[in-house]
mmCIF file of C-alpha atoms in Angstrom:
data_model
loop_
_atom_site.group_PDB
_atom_site.id
_atom_site.type_symbol
_atom_site.label_atom_id
_atom_site.label_comp_id
_atom_site.label_asym_id
_atom_site.label_seq_id
_atom_site.Cartn_x
_atom_site.Cartn_y
_atom_site.Cartn_z
ATOM 1 C CA MET A 1 62.615 54.480 113.811
ATOM 2 C CA VAL A 2 61.710 54.971 110.160
ATOM 3 C CA GLU A 3 60.710 52.114 107.891
ATOM 4 C CA ARG A 4 60.501 52.313 104.113
ATOM 5 C CA GLU A 5 60.089 49.947 101.182
ATOM 6 C CA ILE A 6 62.873 50.854 98.770
ATOM 7 C CA PRO A 7 63.426 49.166 95.400
ATOM 8 C CA ASP A 8 66.879 49.024 93.793
ATOM 9 C CA PHE A 9 68.546 49.353 97.209
ATOM 10 C CA ASP A 10 70.910 47.019 99.034
ATOM 11 C CA LEU A 11 72.824 48.106 102.131
ATOM 12 C CA GLY A 12 75.391 45.339 101.729
ATOM 13 C CA GLN A 13 76.181 46.192 98.130
ATOM 14 C CA ILE A 14 76.442 49.891 98.954
ATOM 15 C CA SER A 15 78.772 49.140 101.870
ATOM 16 C CA ARG A 16 81.049 46.981 99.701
ATOM 17 C CA SER A 17 80.998 49.173 96.607
ATOM 18 C CA GLY A 18 84.112 51.190 97.444
ATOM 19 C CA GLN A 19 82.499 54.600 97.517
ATOM 20 C CA CYS A 20 82.337 55.091 101.309
ATOM 21 C CA PHE A 21 84.599 53.718 104.014
ATOM 22 C CA ARG A 22 82.737 54.308 107.289
ATOM 23 C CA MET A 23 79.868 51.891 106.718
ATOM 24 C CA ARG A 24 80.225 48.389 108.111
ATOM 25 C CA GLN A 25 78.143 45.307 108.686
ATOM 26 C CA ILE A 26 77.295 44.673 112.347
ATOM 27 C CA SER A 27 74.918 41.699 111.987
ATOM 28 C CA GLU A 28 73.374 39.594 109.246
ATOM 29 C CA ASP A 29 70.912 42.301 108.192
ATOM 30 C CA ALA A 30 72.255 45.470 109.840
ATOM 31 C CA TYR A 31 74.887 48.082 109.008
ATOM 32 C CA LEU A 32 76.373 50.974 110.943
ATOM 33 C CA LEU A 33 77.228 54.193 109.147
ATOM 34 C CA ILE A 34 78.989 57.366 110.288
ATOM 35 C CA ALA A 35 78.446 60.375 108.039
ATOM 36 C CA PHE A 36 77.832 64.110 108.398
ATOM 37 C CA GLY A 37 78.758 63.873 112.071
ATOM 38 C CA ARG A 38 75.964 61.367 112.736
ATOM 39 C CA CYS A 39 75.814 57.673 113.504
ATOM 40 C CA LEU A 40 73.103 55.593 111.836
ATOM 41 C CA GLU A 41 72.114 51.951 112.182
ATOM 42 C CA ALA A 42 70.058 50.584 109.299
ATOM 43 C CA GLU A 43 68.749 47.087 108.683
ATOM 44 C CA GLN A 44 67.215 45.486 105.631
ATOM 45 C CA ARG A 45 65.113 42.485 104.742
ATOM 46 C CA GLY A 46 64.138 42.357 101.106
ATOM 47 C CA GLU A 47 62.978 45.816 100.104
ATOM 48 C CA ARG A 48 61.993 46.750 103.670
ATOM 49 C CA VAL A 49 64.592 48.999 105.255
ATOM 50 C CA ARG A 50 64.606 50.284 108.829
ATOM 51 C CA PHE A 51 66.544 53.408 109.721
ATOM 52 C CA HIS A 52 67.136 53.904 113.445
ATOM 53 C CA CYS A 53 66.581 57.648 113.465
ATOM 54 C CA THR A 54 63.747 60.113 113.730
ATOM 55 C CA GLU A 55 61.509 60.936 110.787
ATOM 56 C CA ARG A 56 62.947 64.439 110.708
ATOM 57 C CA GLU A 57 66.553 63.198 110.593
ATOM 58 C CA PHE A 58 65.646 60.731 107.859
ATOM 59 C CA GLU A 59 64.076 63.482 105.742
ATOM 60 C CA ASP A 60 66.782 66.053 106.500
ATOM 61 C CA VAL A 61 69.838 63.812 106.096
ATOM 62 C CA TRP A 62 69.449 60.207 105.012
ATOM 63 C CA ARG A 63 66.897 60.455 102.194
ATOM 64 C CA ASP A 64 69.303 62.657 100.275
ATOM 65 C CA TYR A 65 72.433 60.801 101.419
ATOM 66 C CA PHE A 66 71.164 57.488 100.014
ATOM 67 C CA ASP A 67 69.865 59.227 96.859
ATOM 68 C CA LEU A 68 66.390 57.821 97.435
ATOM 69 C CA ASP A 69 64.625 60.208 95.087
ATOM 70 C CA THR A 70 66.457 58.943 92.001
ATOM 71 C CA ASP A 71 64.782 56.249 89.893
ATOM 72 C CA TYR A 72 67.547 53.672 89.513
ATOM 73 C CA GLY A 73 65.184 51.306 87.751
ATOM 74 C CA LYS A 74 64.952 53.830 84.923
ATOM 75 C CA ILE A 75 68.744 53.984 84.686
ATOM 76 C CA LYS A 76 69.018 50.205 84.595
ATOM 77 C CA ARG A 77 66.555 50.122 81.701
ATOM 78 C CA LEU A 78 69.011 52.176 79.651
ATOM 79 C CA VAL A 79 71.325 49.163 79.422
ATOM 80 C CA ASP A 80 71.306 47.529 76.000
ATOM 81 C CA PRO A 81 69.424 44.194 76.264
ATOM 82 C CA ASP A 82 72.061 42.671 73.965
ATOM 83 C CA ASP A 83 74.957 43.802 76.171
ATOM 84 C CA THR A 84 75.314 40.579 78.145
ATOM 85 C CA TYR A 85 78.199 41.901 80.236
ATOM 86 C CA LEU A 86 76.443 45.031 81.495
ATOM 87 C CA GLN A 87 73.173 43.169 81.971
ATOM 88 C CA ALA A 88 75.028 40.743 84.264
ATOM 89 C CA ALA A 89 76.770 43.641 86.022
ATOM 90 C CA VAL A 90 73.450 45.361 86.729
ATOM 91 C CA ARG A 91 72.034 42.145 88.169
ATOM 92 C CA ALA A 92 75.134 41.675 90.354
ATOM 93 C CA GLY A 93 75.036 45.199 91.804
ATOM 94 C CA SER A 94 71.339 45.940 91.453
ATOM 95 C CA GLY A 95 71.077 47.596 94.885
ATOM 96 C CA ILE A 96 73.938 50.081 94.533
ATOM 97 C CA ARG A 97 73.163 53.788 94.781
ATOM 98 C CA ILE A 98 75.547 56.705 94.442
ATOM 99 C CA LEU A 99 75.771 58.222 97.903
ATOM 100 C CA ARG A 100 75.730 61.993 98.358
ATOM 101 C CA GLN A 101 78.723 62.261 100.665
ATOM 102 C CA GLU A 102 80.370 65.167 102.433
ATOM 103 C CA LEU A 103 82.952 66.660 100.075
ATOM 104 C CA TRP A 104 85.891 67.080 102.462
ATOM 105 C CA GLU A 105 85.671 63.487 103.688
ATOM 106 C CA THR A 106 85.447 62.243 100.102
ATOM 107 C CA ILE A 107 88.537 64.200 99.078
ATOM 108 C CA VAL A 108 90.622 62.755 101.915
ATOM 109 C CA THR A 109 89.398 59.181 101.624
ATOM 110 C CA PHE A 110 90.034 59.048 97.892
ATOM 111 C CA ILE A 111 93.519 60.478 98.277
ATOM 112 C CA ILE A 112 94.005 57.550 100.686
ATOM 113 C CA SER A 113 92.514 55.178 98.080
ATOM 114 C CA GLN A 114 95.426 55.586 95.659
ATOM 115 C CA ARG A 115 97.129 52.235 95.027
ATOM 116 C CA ASN A 116 95.189 50.786 97.937
ATOM 117 C CA ASN A 117 92.491 48.181 98.528
ATOM 118 C CA ILE A 118 89.144 48.634 100.267
ATOM 119 C CA PRO A 119 89.977 46.848 103.578
ATOM 120 C CA ARG A 120 93.193 48.820 103.953
ATOM 121 C CA ILE A 121 91.487 52.107 103.065
ATOM 122 C CA ARG A 122 88.900 51.437 105.773
ATOM 123 C CA LYS A 123 91.649 50.729 108.294
ATOM 124 C CA CYS A 124 93.503 53.951 107.422
ATOM 125 C CA VAL A 125 90.338 56.054 107.576
ATOM 126 C CA GLU A 126 89.390 54.675 110.981
ATOM 127 C CA ALA A 127 92.915 55.281 112.289
ATOM 128 C CA LEU A 128 92.749 58.859 111.016
ATOM 129 C CA CYS A 129 89.381 59.416 112.708
ATOM 130 C CA ARG A 130 90.582 57.936 115.999
ATOM 131 C CA ALA A 131 93.710 60.076 116.010
ATOM 132 C CA PHE A 132 92.274 63.384 114.797
ATOM 133 C CA GLY A 133 88.479 63.291 114.916
ATOM 134 C CA GLU A 134 86.363 64.804 117.670
ATOM 135 C CA LYS A 135 84.604 62.346 119.950
ATOM 136 C CA ALA A 136 80.828 62.012 119.847
ATOM 137 C CA VAL A 137 78.238 59.804 121.518
ATOM 138 C CA ASP A 138 75.104 58.354 119.994
ATOM 139 C CA PRO A 139 72.335 57.455 122.494
ATOM 140 C CA ARG A 140 71.837 54.088 120.804
ATOM 141 C CA GLU A 141 75.294 53.158 119.489
ATOM 142 C CA GLY A 142 77.578 54.774 122.078
ATOM 143 C CA PRO A 143 80.846 56.668 121.410
ATOM 144 C CA TYR A 144 82.252 57.187 117.945
ATOM 145 C CA ASP A 145 84.809 59.371 116.161
ATOM 146 C CA LEU A 146 83.922 62.174 113.780
ATOM 147 C CA PHE A 147 85.837 62.670 110.560
ATOM 148 C CA PRO A 148 88.695 65.144 111.182
ATOM 149 C CA THR A 149 88.327 68.701 109.935
ATOM 150 C CA SER A 150 90.624 70.336 107.418
ATOM 151 C CA LYS A 151 91.873 72.640 110.192
ATOM 152 C CA VAL A 152 93.001 69.734 112.361
ATOM 153 C CA LEU A 153 94.686 67.923 109.470
ATOM 154 C CA ALA A 154 96.376 71.102 108.253
ATOM 155 C CA GLU A 155 98.005 71.460 111.664
ATOM 156 C CA ALA A 156 98.938 67.773 112.009
ATOM 157 C CA SER A 157 102.530 66.682 111.585
ATOM 158 C CA GLU A 158 103.432 64.445 108.688
ATOM 159 C CA GLU A 159 104.810 61.953 111.200
ATOM 160 C CA ALA A 160 101.480 61.752 113.037
ATOM 161 C CA LEU A 161 99.630 61.265 109.754
ATOM 162 C CA ARG A 162 102.014 58.523 108.678
ATOM 163 C CA ALA A 163 101.314 56.792 111.994
ATOM 164 C CA CYS A 164 97.756 56.258 110.688
ATOM 165 C CA GLY A 165 99.143 54.054 107.926
ATOM 166 C CA LEU A 166 98.882 56.701 105.222
ATOM 167 C CA GLY A 167 102.424 56.255 103.903
ATOM 168 C CA TYR A 168 103.339 58.542 100.993
ATOM 169 C CA ARG A 169 99.780 59.948 101.020
ATOM 170 C CA ALA A 170 100.361 61.718 104.369
ATOM 171 C CA PRO A 171 101.978 64.883 102.931
ATOM 172 C CA TYR A 172 99.303 65.029 100.221
ATOM 173 C CA ILE A 173 96.534 65.108 102.814
ATOM 174 C CA ARG A 174 98.339 67.634 104.986
ATOM 175 C CA ARG A 175 99.015 69.956 102.040
ATOM 176 C CA THR A 176 95.453 69.645 100.699
ATOM 177 C CA ALA A 177 94.101 70.502 104.145
ATOM 178 C CA GLN A 178 96.381 73.539 104.216
ATOM 179 C CA MET A 179 95.082 74.578 100.791
ATOM 180 C CA VAL A 180 91.509 74.433 102.081
ATOM 181 C CA GLU A 181 92.342 76.326 105.259
ATOM 182 C CA GLY A 182 94.412 78.918 103.417
ATOM 183 C CA GLY A 183 91.749 79.614 100.820
ATOM 184 C CA GLU A 184 93.638 78.133 97.873
ATOM 185 C CA ALA A 185 90.846 75.571 97.536
ATOM 186 C CA ASP A 186 87.219 76.621 98.050
ATOM 187 C CA LEU A 187 85.039 73.590 98.743
ATOM 188 C CA ALA A 188 81.831 75.616 98.698
ATOM 189 C CA ALA A 189 82.712 76.959 95.252
ATOM 190 C CA LEU A 190 83.566 73.446 93.992
ATOM 191 C CA SER A 191 80.120 72.291 95.094
ATOM 192 C CA GLU A 192 78.513 74.880 92.814
ATOM 193 C CA MET A 193 80.561 74.084 89.701
ATOM 194 C CA ASP A 194 79.614 71.827 86.818
ATOM 195 C CA HIS A 195 81.530 68.610 86.323
ATOM 196 C CA GLU A 196 84.318 69.900 84.089
ATOM 197 C CA GLU A 197 84.969 73.000 86.203
ATOM 198 C CA ALA A 198 84.937 71.009 89.432
ATOM 199 C CA ARG A 199 87.211 68.345 87.981
ATOM 200 C CA ALA A 200 89.732 71.001 86.979
ATOM 201 C CA GLY A 201 89.571 72.473 90.483
ATOM 202 C CA LEU A 202 90.038 69.089 92.114
ATOM 203 C CA LEU A 203 93.086 68.368 89.964
ATOM 204 C CA ARG A 204 94.778 71.362 91.570
ATOM 205 C CA LEU A 205 94.629 69.691 94.992
ATOM 206 C CA CYS A 206 97.784 67.996 96.216
ATOM 207 C CA GLY A 207 97.762 64.275 95.472
ATOM 208 C CA VAL A 208 94.667 64.342 93.256
ATOM 209 C CA GLY A 209 95.095 62.866 89.795
ATOM 210 C CA GLU A 210 92.518 62.148 87.115
ATOM 211 C CA LYS A 211 91.061 58.958 88.592
ATOM 212 C CA VAL A 212 90.815 60.399 92.108
ATOM 213 C CA ALA A 213 89.274 63.623 90.746
ATOM 214 C CA ASP A 214 86.626 61.579 88.950
ATOM 215 C CA CYS A 215 85.925 59.550 92.106
ATOM 216 C CA ILE A 216 85.511 62.736 94.154
ATOM 217 C CA SER A 217 83.287 64.203 91.444
ATOM 218 C CA LEU A 218 81.074 61.133 91.462
ATOM 219 C CA PHE A 219 80.924 60.367 95.175
ATOM 220 C CA GLY A 220 81.445 63.796 96.739
ATOM 221 C CA LEU A 221 79.771 66.117 94.228
ATOM 222 C CA HIS A 222 77.230 63.681 92.755
ATOM 223 C CA HIS A 223 78.273 64.356 89.181
ATOM 224 C CA ILE A 224 76.865 61.078 87.943
ATOM 225 C CA GLY A 225 78.324 61.623 84.504
ATOM 226 C CA ALA A 226 81.818 61.173 85.980
ATOM 227 C CA PHE A 227 83.447 57.869 85.006
ATOM 228 C CA PRO A 228 86.458 56.918 87.165
ATOM 229 C CA VAL A 229 88.813 54.480 85.452
ATOM 230 C CA ASP A 230 90.931 52.165 87.607
ATOM 231 C CA THR A 231 92.392 48.763 86.747
ATOM 232 C CA HIS A 232 89.002 47.042 87.176
ATOM 233 C CA ILE A 233 87.291 49.444 84.799
ATOM 234 C CA GLN A 234 90.211 49.195 82.379
ATOM 235 C CA ASP A 235 89.526 45.443 82.270
ATOM 236 C CA MET A 236 85.846 46.157 81.646
ATOM 237 C CA LEU A 237 86.585 48.583 78.799
ATOM 238 C CA LYS A 238 88.680 45.920 77.043
ATOM 239 C CA ARG A 239 85.426 43.995 76.513
ATOM 240 C CA TYR A 240 84.349 46.701 74.081
ATOM 241 C CA PRO A 241 86.853 46.565 71.185
ATOM 242 C CA LYS A 242 84.723 49.042 69.208
ATOM 243 C CA GLY A 243 84.607 51.392 72.179
ATOM 244 C CA PHE A 244 82.344 51.638 75.207
ATOM 245 C CA PRO A 245 78.974 53.246 74.279
ATOM 246 C CA PHE A 246 79.336 56.321 76.490
ATOM 247 C CA GLU A 247 76.769 58.236 74.449
ATOM 248 C CA ARG A 248 74.070 55.733 75.442
ATOM 249 C CA TYR A 249 74.701 56.467 79.130
ATOM 250 C CA SER A 250 75.299 60.202 78.886
ATOM 251 C CA GLY A 251 74.503 61.819 82.225
ATOM 252 C CA SER A 252 74.450 58.537 84.153
ATOM 253 C CA ALA A 253 77.729 56.871 83.162
ATOM 254 C CA GLY A 254 78.976 56.949 86.766
ATOM 255 C CA ILE A 255 76.135 54.715 87.902
ATOM 256 C CA ILE A 256 76.851 52.267 85.083
ATOM 257 C CA GLN A 257 80.517 52.388 86.094
ATOM 258 C CA GLN A 258 79.602 51.362 89.633
ATOM 259 C CA TYR A 259 77.662 48.328 88.439
ATOM 260 C CA ALA A 260 80.677 47.287 86.357
ATOM 261 C CA PHE A 261 83.161 47.990 89.174
ATOM 262 C CA TYR A 262 81.136 45.909 91.631
ATOM 263 C CA TYR A 263 80.786 43.088 89.105
ATOM 264 C CA GLU A 264 84.526 43.031 88.452
ATOM 265 C CA LEU A 265 85.246 43.034 92.183
ATOM 266 C CA PHE A 266 82.552 40.759 93.622
ATOM 267 C CA GLY A 267 80.727 39.145 90.723
ATOM 268 C CA ASN A 268 82.407 36.973 88.150
ATOM 269 C CA GLY A 269 83.069 39.771 85.691
ATOM 270 C CA GLY A 270 86.777 39.438 86.229
ATOM 271 C CA SER A 271 86.789 35.723 85.463
ATOM 272 C CA GLU A 272 84.500 35.504 82.473
#
């Protein structure tokens, strides 16, 4: 087990923030996460966080995954003291971090996210993993399902994908998987591109529009300048009749976006 004191970090807020869909609460203070083919239990009280893994696994996988080397306090201090909305949003989502997720999983889950809500996305993702993911066993947590590979999804029938609750998104996922397997889409190359190049590449994937491309850029490529705009963020932007001050948050706008998204969803930003 690894124990750390981590400021600006909240497992619950991260789990609810809509950026990953295989992290769930299992007790008052504990969460279970499946990522990169591994199963992790983590628990938190205040700033003390316990990760049920070895020190080597923590350093090799989870330190980077949770973006623990980024100073989020510094980013929060960028917010204009006179911007009462964003100040409230930062307080509401003060423990959110932008996870460094596996790109293929992020592509699929955000294709699923189109015109969907977080509980339903989670349900679809779990159904997809049960149906198509390899089985694994964690010594502590027991059996679990890995996220399905592009090869498996490329070979899946549309009917079988629709059975996972994917609806009209099923052919998009199947075709995107075929693009990856056939070499039309190079995930390794996307990972090396800057934000604008990667965004253009993502837009060529089947079923990926501008908002989904920005989500994948932010959550799967860690381009923290990406700024996905959905209906919640559209509502937030209306609060700035003279225009949102993007220049103030250049290079970290995606983190600011997450504070606002969380506030609109779980704070009272949407009812002010």
